[in-house]
Amino acid sequence: MSAQGFDPELFLQLGQEVLAQQAFSRLLGAELTHLVPGEAELQLPLRDELRQQHGFVHGGVISYLADNALTYAGGTAMRVPVVTSEFKINYLRPAQGERLIARAKAIGVGRTQCVCRCEVYAVVGHEETLCALAQGTVTKMGEAPPG
Amino acid sequence: MSAQGFDPELFLQLGQEVLAQQAFSRLLGAELTHLVPGEAELQLPLRDELRQQHGFVHGGVISYLADNALTYAGGTAMRVPVVTSEFKINYLRPAQGERLIARAKAIGVGRTQCVCRCEVYAVVGHEETLCALAQGTVTKMGEAPPG
Amino acid sequence: MSAQGFDPELFLQLGQEVLAQQAFSRLLGAELTHLVPGEAELQLPLRDELRQQHGFVHGGVISYLADNALTYAGGTAMRVPVVTSEFKINYLRPAQGERLIARAKAIGVGRTQCVCRCEVYAVVGHEETLCALAQGTVTKMGEAPPG
Amino acid sequence: MSAQGFDPELFLQLGQEVLAQQAFSRLLGAELTHLVPGEAELQLPLRDELRQQHGFVHGGVISYLADNALTYAGGTAMRVPVVTSEFKINYLRPAQGERLIARAKAIGVGRTQCVCRCEVYAVVGHEETLCALAQGTVTKMGEAPPG
């Protein structure tokens, strides 16, 4: 962030640097395409390696993307290092297409926790089809993990 | 299953063949190590590609393994092709170690749906540490996905 | 519904008759204040009997209202008798005030299942404060319950 | 607790006093029948006022009992005042009978949070039928609620 205030490009770039440090996100090929405080969009180009035995995107790929988008939305809303401590996902339909887009938003922002929601779309050309809904809690690091 | 009845080795082997058809499970390296009707155990040897920026296993890896174990437990309990239609996961602590083990069990078995639970452990040597709890619904294929 | 098509007043009235048949909803005092296919609003005037030991609305009251609103949204979206087969709720803050309002919406509508979301607000005068978020599955009766 | 150590009867009695302070629990008629650190059992005698339009126990009654049992299990595990900050419930089958029993257990106990699980049974005579499964997070008061 510049001395003049919030710099959207720099903010997104810092988020992308964090994503680049996640080996698993690199393995899957996720891209952070939008990031403002409390809102994040992740995209994932689809390829055969991300599918299950029926040719659809594996549920684990969709839940990974939702989980990560929730973390970005919550972390930028609270402006502290965070982890997703829990979430729930409903798969609406089998996902296929060229890419997935996950859009997450912080809804209830607190000091140590933030409740966020996420929608995951499968994209073919310009058409987006909603394929999953998630809701979860993002928690300040050091607060969440028991033990 | 043989004419003589339930053949545990063949049952596990058939489950492993399904896993081998999931490109995403091959990419991650998951292994099906136990399978009887209503119960499944999946293992995942850990490597750097499965981590996030703090060196712990990425949450998406843990949720993938839980999701897949739920599907196996529910599918073998109902004996029909299934999908996981929804689940919820609580991460208890950061996961690290040599491998993950997910153990899932069918609890409420119906005709078209089955509610299952799963525990995910991180393993170092012979020591297992519980790192996540999941609960979800496995649904007969063709019943679940709206639209 | 009249021969001329959808009659919003009659639709709401039919919904209110269903609510009046729920003894538990009468005990709590819930009111159905809005109902169109796929969308429902329930209100609950608050009184001392609905509180816990710290003076706030009991979590069970909030989850009741969310559960019921999800069922109305899903049932009117699918136009069949339904039950809520599962849901998840995050409490954002302690709820107090004059009444609760739960607003639910069907998001993913299928033939036998519908995924819905709900927001619960605590109301003082004209001010609404978001106090809980829910997401769940509403299932056609006869499809959901195992056994 | 006596000077000699843990006094199970006193522990249960203190828990019952807390329940007696919850107006909503009195309205429903819940009874705390077992309480040790990290484990709780609540019972609820069924009566017509707790039903929905098909004669079964209202889902909101079941979720209330699960929510409250989770809170007791988590609170006694952490030994601090707590609230349930989120939970998920799967209804397995319509509940009917003479009473409900909810049994909850703390699984992942931390300093500020505790992940718990709960099973709800419907009871006729000596026969218990599992009718719901819940899982959720219990959080130290003052830590959970955003805002």
Coordinates of C-alpha atoms in Angstrom, one line a residue:
Chain A
M1 CA 0.0 0.0 0.0
S2 CA 1.4 3.4 -1.0
A3 CA 1.7 6.4 1.3
Q4 CA -1.2 7.8 -0.7
G5 CA -3.5 5.1 0.5
F6 CA -4.9 1.8 -0.9
D7 CA -3.2 0.7 -4.1
P8 CA -5.4 -2.0 -5.7
E9 CA -2.8 -3.2 -8.1
L10 CA -0.2 -3.6 -5.4
F11 CA -2.7 -5.3 -3.2
L12 CA -3.5 -7.9 -5.8
Q13 CA 0.2 -8.4 -6.5
L14 CA 1.0 -9.1 -2.9
G15 CA -1.8 -11.6 -2.8
Q16 CA -0.4 -13.3 -5.9
E17 CA 3.0 -13.5 -4.3
V18 CA 1.4 -15.4 -1.4
L19 CA -0.3 -17.7 -3.8
A20 CA 3.0 -18.3 -5.6
Q21 CA 4.5 -19.5 -2.3
Q22 CA 1.8 -22.2 -1.9
A23 CA 3.4 -25.2 -3.6
F24 CA 0.0 -26.9 -3.8
S25 CA -1.6 -24.0 -5.5
R26 CA 1.2 -24.0 -8.1
L27 CA 0.7 -27.8 -8.6
L28 CA -3.0 -27.1 -9.4
G29 CA -2.3 -23.9 -11.3
A30 CA -4.6 -21.5 -9.4
E31 CA -4.5 -17.8 -10.3
L32 CA -5.6 -14.9 -8.1
T33 CA -7.5 -12.6 -10.4
H34 CA -9.2 -10.1 -8.1
L35 CA -8.4 -9.0 -4.5
V36 CA -9.7 -6.2 -2.4
P37 CA -10.3 -6.1 1.3
G38 CA -12.9 -8.7 2.1
E39 CA -13.3 -10.0 -1.5
A40 CA -11.3 -12.5 -3.6
E41 CA -11.5 -14.2 -6.9
L42 CA -9.5 -17.3 -7.8
Q43 CA -9.4 -19.0 -11.1
L44 CA -8.2 -22.5 -12.1
P45 CA -7.7 -23.5 -15.7
L46 CA -9.0 -27.1 -16.0
R47 CA -6.9 -30.0 -17.3
D48 CA -7.3 -33.7 -17.3
E49 CA -5.2 -34.1 -14.1
L50 CA -7.9 -32.4 -12.1
R51 CA -10.7 -34.8 -13.0
Q52 CA -12.2 -37.9 -11.4
Q53 CA -13.2 -41.2 -13.1
H54 CA -16.4 -39.8 -14.8
G55 CA -14.5 -36.9 -16.5
F56 CA -15.8 -34.2 -14.2
V57 CA -13.6 -32.0 -12.0
H58 CA -12.8 -33.8 -8.8
G59 CA -14.7 -32.5 -5.8
G60 CA -11.4 -32.1 -4.0
V61 CA -10.3 -29.5 -6.6
I62 CA -13.5 -27.5 -6.1
S63 CA -13.2 -27.6 -2.3
Y64 CA -9.5 -26.6 -2.5
L65 CA -10.5 -23.5 -4.6
A66 CA -13.3 -22.6 -2.3
D67 CA -11.2 -23.0 0.8
N68 CA -8.4 -20.9 -0.6
A69 CA -10.8 -18.1 -1.8
L70 CA -12.4 -18.0 1.7
T71 CA -9.0 -17.6 3.3
Y72 CA -8.2 -14.7 1.0
A73 CA -11.5 -13.0 1.6
G74 CA -11.2 -13.4 5.4
G75 CA -7.5 -12.5 5.6
T76 CA -7.9 -9.3 3.6
A77 CA -11.0 -8.3 5.6
M78 CA -9.1 -8.7 8.9
R79 CA -5.7 -7.6 7.6
V80 CA -3.8 -10.3 9.6
P81 CA -2.3 -13.7 8.7
V82 CA -5.2 -16.2 8.8
V83 CA -6.2 -19.8 8.3
T84 CA -9.5 -21.3 7.3
S85 CA -10.5 -23.1 10.5
E86 CA -13.7 -24.8 9.1
F87 CA -16.0 -24.7 6.1
K88 CA -18.9 -26.4 4.5
I89 CA -19.5 -27.0 0.8
N90 CA -22.5 -28.0 -1.2
Y91 CA -21.8 -29.3 -4.7
L92 CA -24.7 -28.3 -7.0
R93 CA -23.8 -30.1 -10.1
P94 CA -20.9 -31.9 -11.8
A95 CA -18.3 -29.4 -12.9
Q96 CA -16.7 -29.3 -16.3
G97 CA -15.5 -26.7 -18.7
E98 CA -12.4 -24.6 -19.4
R99 CA -11.9 -23.1 -15.9
L100 CA -13.3 -22.7 -12.5
I101 CA -13.9 -19.4 -10.8
A102 CA -14.3 -19.0 -7.1
R103 CA -15.6 -15.8 -5.7
A104 CA -15.5 -15.3 -1.9
K105 CA -16.7 -12.5 0.3
A106 CA -16.3 -11.7 4.0
I107 CA -19.7 -11.3 5.6
G108 CA -19.2 -11.2 9.4
V109 CA -15.8 -9.6 10.2
G110 CA -14.5 -9.7 13.7
R111 CA -11.2 -9.2 15.5
T112 CA -10.1 -12.8 15.5
Q113 CA -12.6 -14.5 13.2
C114 CA -14.4 -13.8 10.0
V115 CA -17.3 -15.7 8.5
C116 CA -17.1 -15.8 4.7
R117 CA -19.1 -17.2 1.8
C118 CA -18.0 -18.4 -1.6
E119 CA -19.5 -19.4 -4.9
V120 CA -17.7 -21.6 -7.4
Y121 CA -18.5 -21.4 -11.1
A122 CA -17.5 -23.7 -14.1
V123 CA -16.8 -21.6 -17.1
V124 CA -17.2 -22.4 -20.8
G125 CA -16.5 -19.5 -23.1
H126 CA -18.3 -16.6 -21.5
E127 CA -20.9 -18.7 -19.8
E128 CA -20.6 -19.3 -16.0
T129 CA -22.5 -22.2 -14.3
L130 CA -22.7 -22.2 -10.6
C131 CA -21.5 -25.5 -9.3
A132 CA -20.8 -25.1 -5.6
L133 CA -21.6 -23.0 -2.6
A134 CA -19.3 -22.8 0.5
Q135 CA -19.5 -21.0 3.9
G136 CA -16.8 -21.0 6.5
T137 CA -14.7 -19.4 9.3
V138 CA -11.4 -17.7 8.7
T139 CA -9.4 -17.3 11.9
K140 CA -6.4 -15.2 12.9
M141 CA -3.3 -17.3 12.9
G142 CA -2.3 -18.5 16.4
E143 CA -6.0 -18.3 17.6
A144 CA -7.5 -21.2 15.7
P145 CA -5.6 -24.4 16.0
P146 CA -6.2 -26.3 19.3
G147 CA -3.3 -27.9 21.0
Chain B
M1 CA -17.2 -60.7 -4.8
S2 CA -16.9 -64.4 -5.3
A3 CA -19.8 -66.9 -5.5
Q4 CA -18.8 -67.9 -2.0
G5 CA -19.7 -64.4 -0.7
F6 CA -17.8 -61.3 0.3
D7 CA -14.1 -61.4 -0.7
P8 CA -12.3 -58.6 1.2
E9 CA -9.2 -58.6 -1.0
L10 CA -11.1 -58.4 -4.2
F11 CA -13.3 -55.6 -2.7
L12 CA -10.3 -53.5 -1.8
Q13 CA -8.8 -54.2 -5.2
L14 CA -11.9 -53.0 -7.0
G15 CA -11.8 -49.8 -4.9
Q16 CA -8.2 -49.3 -5.8
E17 CA -9.0 -49.6 -9.5
V18 CA -11.6 -46.8 -9.1
L19 CA -9.0 -44.6 -7.4
A20 CA -6.5 -45.3 -10.1
Q21 CA -9.1 -43.9 -12.6
Q22 CA -9.2 -40.6 -10.8
A23 CA -6.5 -38.5 -12.4
F24 CA -6.6 -36.0 -9.5
S25 CA -6.0 -38.8 -7.0
R26 CA -3.0 -40.0 -9.1
L27 CA -1.7 -36.4 -9.2
L28 CA -1.8 -36.2 -5.4
G29 CA -0.7 -39.8 -4.8
A30 CA -3.5 -41.1 -2.7
E31 CA -3.6 -44.8 -1.7
L32 CA -6.7 -46.8 -0.7
T33 CA -5.5 -49.0 2.2
H34 CA -8.7 -50.4 3.7
L35 CA -12.2 -50.9 2.3
V36 CA -15.1 -52.8 3.6
P37 CA -18.8 -51.9 3.1
G38 CA -19.3 -48.6 5.0
E39 CA -15.7 -48.1 5.9
A40 CA -12.7 -46.7 4.0
E41 CA -9.1 -45.7 4.8
L42 CA -7.1 -43.5 2.4
Q43 CA -3.5 -42.6 2.8
L44 CA -1.5 -39.8 1.2
P45 CA 2.3 -39.7 1.4
L46 CA 3.3 -36.1 2.0
R47 CA 5.7 -34.2 -0.2
D48 CA 6.6 -30.5 -0.7
E49 CA 4.1 -30.1 -3.6
L50 CA 1.2 -30.6 -1.2
R51 CA 2.1 -27.7 1.2
Q52 CA 1.1 -24.1 1.6
Q53 CA 3.4 -21.1 2.3
H54 CA 4.0 -21.9 6.0
G55 CA 5.3 -25.5 5.3
F56 CA 2.1 -27.2 6.5
V57 CA -0.1 -29.4 4.4
H58 CA -2.5 -27.3 2.3
G59 CA -6.1 -27.4 3.7
G60 CA -7.2 -28.3 0.2
V61 CA -5.2 -31.5 0.4
I62 CA -6.8 -32.5 3.7
S63 CA -10.3 -31.7 2.4
Y64 CA -9.7 -33.6 -0.8
L65 CA -8.7 -36.7 1.2
A66 CA -11.7 -36.4 3.6
D67 CA -14.1 -35.9 0.7
N68 CA -12.8 -38.9 -1.1
A69 CA -12.9 -41.1 2.0
L70 CA -16.5 -40.1 2.7
T71 CA -17.4 -41.1 -0.9
Y72 CA -15.9 -44.5 -0.5
A73 CA -17.5 -45.1 2.9
G74 CA -20.9 -44.1 1.6
G75 CA -20.7 -45.8 -1.8
T76 CA -19.7 -49.1 -0.3
A77 CA -22.4 -48.8 2.3
M78 CA -25.1 -48.3 -0.4
R79 CA -23.5 -50.4 -3.1
V80 CA -24.3 -48.0 -5.8
P81 CA -22.3 -45.4 -7.8
V82 CA -22.3 -42.2 -5.6
V83 CA -21.0 -38.7 -5.3
T84 CA -20.4 -36.6 -2.2
S85 CA -23.1 -34.0 -2.4
E86 CA -22.0 -31.9 0.6
F87 CA -19.6 -32.0 3.5
K88 CA -18.2 -29.9 6.3
I89 CA -14.7 -30.0 7.7
N90 CA -13.1 -28.6 10.9
Y91 CA -9.3 -28.3 10.8
L92 CA -8.0 -29.0 14.3
R93 CA -4.3 -28.1 13.9
P94 CA -1.7 -27.6 11.2
A95 CA -0.9 -30.9 9.5
Q96 CA 2.7 -32.0 8.9
G97 CA 4.5 -35.3 8.9
E98 CA 5.2 -38.2 6.6
R99 CA 1.6 -39.0 5.5
L100 CA -2.0 -38.3 6.1
I101 CA -4.5 -41.0 6.9
A102 CA -8.3 -40.4 6.4
R103 CA -10.7 -42.9 8.0
A104 CA -14.4 -42.6 7.1
K105 CA -17.5 -44.5 8.2
A106 CA -21.1 -44.6 7.0
I107 CA -23.3 -43.7 9.9
G108 CA -26.8 -43.2 8.5
V109 CA -27.4 -45.4 5.5
G110 CA -30.5 -44.9 3.3
R111 CA -31.6 -45.9 -0.1
T112 CA -30.5 -42.8 -2.0
Q113 CA -28.3 -41.0 0.7
C114 CA -25.8 -41.9 3.3
V115 CA -24.4 -39.6 6.1
C116 CA -20.8 -40.3 6.8
R117 CA -18.1 -39.1 9.1
C118 CA -14.3 -39.0 8.6
E119 CA -11.2 -38.3 10.7
V120 CA -7.9 -37.2 9.2
Y121 CA -4.6 -37.9 10.9
A122 CA -1.1 -36.7 10.3
V123 CA 1.4 -39.5 10.8
V124 CA 5.1 -39.4 11.9
G125 CA 6.6 -42.8 12.4
H126 CA 4.0 -44.7 14.4
E127 CA 2.4 -41.7 15.9
E128 CA -0.9 -40.4 14.5
T129 CA -2.2 -36.9 15.3
L130 CA -5.8 -36.0 14.6
C131 CA -5.9 -32.9 12.4
A132 CA -9.4 -32.7 10.9
L133 CA -12.9 -33.9 11.3
A134 CA -15.5 -34.1 8.5
Q135 CA -19.1 -35.0 8.1
G136 CA -21.1 -35.1 4.9
T137 CA -23.7 -36.6 2.7
V138 CA -23.0 -39.2 0.0
T139 CA -25.7 -39.5 -2.6
K140 CA -26.6 -42.0 -5.3
M141 CA -25.5 -40.8 -8.7
G142 CA -28.4 -39.3 -10.7
E143 CA -30.2 -38.2 -7.5
A144 CA -27.9 -35.5 -6.2
P145 CA -27.1 -32.9 -8.7
P146 CA -29.8 -30.3 -9.3
G147 CA -30.5 -29.2 -12.8
Chain C
M1 CA -53.0 -20.2 -7.2
S2 CA -55.9 -18.8 -9.2
A3 CA -56.8 -19.8 -12.7
Q4 CA -55.3 -16.5 -13.9
G5 CA -51.9 -17.6 -12.6
F6 CA -49.7 -17.0 -9.6
D7 CA -51.5 -15.2 -6.8
P8 CA -48.9 -13.8 -4.3
E9 CA -51.4 -13.3 -1.5
L10 CA -52.9 -16.7 -1.7
F11 CA -49.4 -18.2 -1.9
L12 CA -48.3 -16.5 1.3
Q13 CA -51.6 -17.4 2.9
L14 CA -51.1 -21.1 2.1
G15 CA -47.6 -20.9 3.6
Q16 CA -49.0 -19.4 6.7
E17 CA -51.5 -22.2 7.1
V18 CA -48.6 -24.7 7.0
L19 CA -46.8 -22.7 9.7
A20 CA -49.9 -22.7 11.8
Q21 CA -49.9 -26.5 11.7
Q22 CA -46.4 -26.6 13.2
A23 CA -47.0 -26.8 16.9
F24 CA -43.4 -25.9 17.7
S25 CA -43.6 -22.8 15.5
R26 CA -46.8 -21.7 17.4
L27 CA -45.0 -22.3 20.7
L28 CA -42.2 -20.0 19.6
G29 CA -44.5 -17.5 17.8
A30 CA -43.0 -17.5 14.3
E31 CA -44.7 -15.5 11.6
L32 CA -44.3 -16.0 7.8
T33 CA -44.1 -12.5 6.4
H34 CA -43.0 -13.1 2.8
L35 CA -43.2 -16.1 0.5
V36 CA -42.6 -16.4 -3.3
P37 CA -41.2 -19.4 -5.1
G38 CA -37.6 -19.8 -3.9
E39 CA -37.8 -17.0 -1.3
A40 CA -39.1 -16.9 2.3
E41 CA -39.0 -14.5 5.2
L42 CA -39.9 -15.6 8.7
Q43 CA -40.1 -13.2 11.7
L44 CA -40.0 -14.1 15.4
P45 CA -41.0 -11.5 18.1
L46 CA -38.5 -11.9 21.0
R47 CA -39.6 -12.5 24.6
D48 CA -37.8 -13.7 27.7
E49 CA -38.7 -17.3 27.1
L50 CA -36.5 -17.4 24.0
R51 CA -33.3 -16.4 25.8
Q52 CA -30.3 -18.2 27.4
Q53 CA -28.6 -17.4 30.7
H54 CA -26.7 -14.3 29.5
G55 CA -29.9 -12.6 28.2
F56 CA -29.3 -13.2 24.5
V57 CA -31.5 -15.1 22.2
H58 CA -30.8 -18.8 22.6
G59 CA -28.8 -20.2 19.6
G60 CA -31.4 -22.9 19.3
V61 CA -34.0 -20.2 18.5
I62 CA -31.9 -18.8 15.8
S63 CA -31.2 -22.2 14.2
Y64 CA -34.9 -23.1 14.4
L65 CA -35.7 -20.0 12.4
A66 CA -33.0 -20.5 9.9
D67 CA -33.9 -24.2 9.4
N68 CA -37.6 -23.3 8.9
A69 CA -36.8 -20.5 6.4
L70 CA -34.5 -22.8 4.4
T71 CA -37.4 -25.3 4.2
Y72 CA -39.8 -22.7 2.9
A73 CA -37.4 -21.4 0.3
G74 CA -36.5 -24.9 -0.9
G75 CA -40.1 -26.2 -0.8
T76 CA -41.5 -23.3 -2.8
A77 CA -38.7 -23.5 -5.3
M78 CA -39.3 -27.2 -6.0
R79 CA -43.1 -27.1 -5.5
V80 CA -43.2 -30.4 -3.6
P81 CA -43.4 -31.3 0.1
V82 CA -39.9 -31.2 1.5
V83 CA -37.7 -31.5 4.6
T84 CA -34.5 -29.8 5.5
S85 CA -32.0 -32.7 5.4
E86 CA -28.9 -30.9 6.6
F87 CA -27.7 -27.4 7.3
K88 CA -24.8 -25.4 8.7
I89 CA -25.0 -22.2 10.7
N90 CA -22.5 -19.6 11.8
Y91 CA -23.5 -17.3 14.6
L92 CA -21.9 -13.9 14.0
R93 CA -22.7 -12.1 17.2
P94 CA -25.1 -12.5 20.2
A95 CA -28.6 -11.7 19.1
Q96 CA -30.9 -9.4 21.1
G97 CA -33.6 -6.9 20.2
E98 CA -37.4 -6.9 19.5
R99 CA -37.5 -9.5 16.8
L100 CA -35.5 -11.8 14.6
I101 CA -35.9 -11.9 10.8
A102 CA -34.7 -14.8 8.7
R103 CA -34.5 -14.5 4.9
A104 CA -33.8 -17.6 2.9
K105 CA -33.3 -18.1 -0.8
A106 CA -33.1 -21.2 -3.0
I107 CA -29.8 -21.1 -5.0
G108 CA -29.3 -24.5 -6.6
V109 CA -32.7 -26.0 -7.5
G110 CA -32.9 -29.6 -8.6
R111 CA -35.6 -32.2 -9.0
T112 CA -35.2 -33.8 -5.6
Q113 CA -32.9 -31.4 -3.8
C114 CA -32.4 -27.7 -3.4
V115 CA -29.5 -25.9 -1.8
C116 CA -30.5 -22.8 0.0
R117 CA -28.9 -19.9 2.0
C118 CA -30.3 -17.9 4.8
E119 CA -29.4 -14.8 6.8
V120 CA -30.8 -14.1 10.2
Y121 CA -31.1 -10.5 11.5
A122 CA -31.8 -9.1 15.0
V123 CA -34.1 -6.1 14.8
V124 CA -34.3 -3.0 17.0
G125 CA -36.7 -0.4 15.6
H126 CA -35.8 -0.1 12.0
E127 CA -32.3 -1.3 12.4
E128 CA -31.4 -4.8 11.4
T129 CA -28.1 -6.4 12.6
L130 CA -26.9 -9.6 10.8
C131 CA -26.4 -12.2 13.5
A132 CA -26.3 -15.6 11.7
L133 CA -25.6 -17.2 8.3
A134 CA -26.9 -20.6 7.3
Q135 CA -26.6 -22.9 4.3
G136 CA -28.3 -26.2 3.8
T137 CA -30.1 -28.8 1.6
V138 CA -33.8 -29.1 1.3
T139 CA -35.0 -32.5 0.0
K140 CA -38.2 -33.8 -1.5
M141 CA -40.1 -35.8 1.1
G142 CA -39.6 -39.5 0.8
E143 CA -36.2 -39.0 -0.8
A144 CA -34.2 -37.8 2.2
P145 CA -34.5 -39.9 5.2
P146 CA -32.3 -43.0 5.2
G147 CA -33.9 -46.2 6.6
Chain D
M1 CA -15.3 -29.5 42.9
S2 CA -14.3 -30.6 46.4
A3 CA -10.8 -30.1 47.8
Q4 CA -10.3 -33.8 47.3
G5 CA -10.6 -33.4 43.5
F6 CA -13.3 -33.9 40.9
D7 CA -16.8 -34.4 42.3
P8 CA -19.0 -35.8 39.5
E9 CA -22.3 -35.1 41.3
L10 CA -21.5 -31.5 42.0
F11 CA -20.2 -31.1 38.4
L12 CA -23.5 -32.3 37.0
Q13 CA -25.4 -30.2 39.5
L14 CA -23.6 -27.1 38.5
G15 CA -24.3 -27.9 34.9
Q16 CA -28.0 -28.3 35.7
E17 CA -28.1 -24.9 37.4
V18 CA -26.8 -23.3 34.2
L19 CA -29.5 -25.1 32.2
A20 CA -32.1 -23.9 34.6
Q21 CA -31.0 -20.3 33.9
Q22 CA -31.8 -20.8 30.2
A23 CA -35.4 -19.7 29.8
F24 CA -35.6 -21.4 26.4
S25 CA -34.3 -24.7 27.7
R26 CA -37.0 -24.5 30.5
L27 CA -39.6 -23.7 27.8
L28 CA -38.6 -26.8 25.9
G29 CA -38.1 -29.0 29.0
A30 CA -34.5 -30.1 28.5
E31 CA -32.7 -32.1 31.2
L32 CA -29.0 -32.5 31.7
T33 CA -28.5 -36.1 32.6
H34 CA -24.7 -36.6 32.3
L35 CA -21.8 -34.2 32.5
V36 CA -18.1 -34.8 32.8
P37 CA -15.3 -32.7 31.3
G38 CA -15.7 -33.0 27.5
E39 CA -18.9 -35.1 27.5
A40 CA -22.5 -34.2 28.0
E41 CA -25.9 -35.8 27.7
L42 CA -29.1 -33.8 27.4
Q43 CA -32.6 -35.4 27.3
L44 CA -35.8 -33.9 26.1
P45 CA -39.2 -35.5 26.9
L46 CA -41.4 -35.1 23.8
R47 CA -44.8 -33.6 23.7
D48 CA -47.1 -32.3 21.0
E49 CA -45.8 -28.7 21.3
L50 CA -42.4 -29.8 19.9
R51 CA -43.8 -31.3 16.7
Q52 CA -44.2 -30.0 13.1
Q53 CA -47.2 -30.5 10.7
H54 CA -46.5 -34.2 10.0
G55 CA -46.4 -35.3 13.6
F56 CA -42.6 -35.6 13.8
V57 CA -40.3 -33.7 16.1
H58 CA -39.6 -30.3 14.6
G59 CA -36.0 -30.1 13.2
G60 CA -35.5 -26.9 15.2
V61 CA -36.0 -28.9 18.4
I62 CA -33.3 -31.4 17.4
S63 CA -30.9 -28.7 16.3
Y64 CA -31.5 -26.9 19.6
L65 CA -30.7 -30.0 21.6
A66 CA -27.6 -30.7 19.5
D67 CA -26.4 -27.1 19.8
N68 CA -26.8 -27.1 23.5
A69 CA -25.1 -30.5 24.0
L70 CA -22.1 -29.3 21.9
T71 CA -21.8 -26.2 24.1
Y72 CA -21.7 -28.3 27.3
A73 CA -19.2 -30.7 25.9
G74 CA -16.9 -27.9 24.7
G75 CA -17.3 -25.7 27.8
T76 CA -16.5 -28.5 30.2
A77 CA -13.5 -29.5 28.1
M78 CA -12.1 -26.0 28.1
R79 CA -13.3 -25.1 31.6
V80 CA -14.3 -21.5 30.5
P81 CA -17.5 -19.8 29.6
V82 CA -18.2 -20.6 26.0
V83 CA -20.7 -20.2 23.1
T84 CA -21.3 -22.5 20.1
S85 CA -19.9 -20.3 17.2
E86 CA -21.0 -22.7 14.4
F87 CA -22.3 -26.2 13.8
K88 CA -23.6 -28.4 11.1
I89 CA -26.3 -31.0 11.5
N90 CA -27.5 -33.9 9.3
Y91 CA -31.0 -35.2 10.0
L92 CA -31.0 -39.0 9.4
R93 CA -34.7 -39.8 9.7
P94 CA -37.9 -38.3 11.1
A95 CA -37.8 -38.3 14.9
Q96 CA -40.6 -39.5 17.1
G97 CA -41.0 -41.3 20.4
E98 CA -41.0 -40.5 24.1
R99 CA -37.8 -38.5 24.3
L100 CA -34.7 -37.3 22.6
I101 CA -31.2 -37.9 23.9
A102 CA -28.3 -35.9 22.6
R103 CA -24.8 -37.1 23.5
A104 CA -21.9 -34.7 22.7
K105 CA -18.1 -35.1 23.0
A106 CA -15.2 -32.7 22.7
I107 CA -12.8 -34.1 20.1
G108 CA -10.2 -31.3 19.4
V109 CA -9.6 -29.2 22.5
G110 CA -7.7 -26.0 22.3
R111 CA -7.2 -22.9 24.4
T112 CA -9.9 -20.8 22.8
Q113 CA -11.8 -23.3 20.6
C114 CA -13.0 -26.8 20.8
V115 CA -14.4 -29.0 18.0
C116 CA -17.2 -31.3 19.2
R117 CA -19.5 -33.9 17.8
C118 CA -23.0 -34.9 18.8
E119 CA -25.4 -37.7 18.1
V120 CA -29.2 -37.3 18.7
Y121 CA -31.4 -40.3 19.4
A122 CA -35.1 -40.7 19.5
V123 CA -36.2 -43.1 22.3
V124 CA -39.1 -45.4 22.6
G125 CA -39.0 -47.6 25.8
H126 CA -35.4 -48.9 25.9
E127 CA -34.8 -48.6 22.2
E128 CA -32.8 -45.7 20.8
T129 CA -32.8 -44.7 17.1
L130 CA -30.1 -42.4 15.8
C131 CA -31.8 -39.5 14.1
A132 CA -29.2 -36.7 13.7
L133 CA -25.5 -36.1 13.6
A134 CA -23.9 -32.7 14.4
Q135 CA -20.4 -31.3 14.4
G136 CA -19.4 -27.8 15.5
T137 CA -17.0 -25.3 17.1
V138 CA -17.4 -24.1 20.7
T139 CA -15.5 -20.9 21.4
K140 CA -14.4 -19.2 24.6
M141 CA -16.7 -16.3 25.3
G142 CA -15.3 -12.9 24.1
E143 CA -13.3 -14.6 21.4
A144 CA -16.0 -15.7 19.0
P145 CA -18.4 -13.0 18.1
P146 CA -17.2 -10.6 15.4
G147 CA -17.9 -6.9 15.8

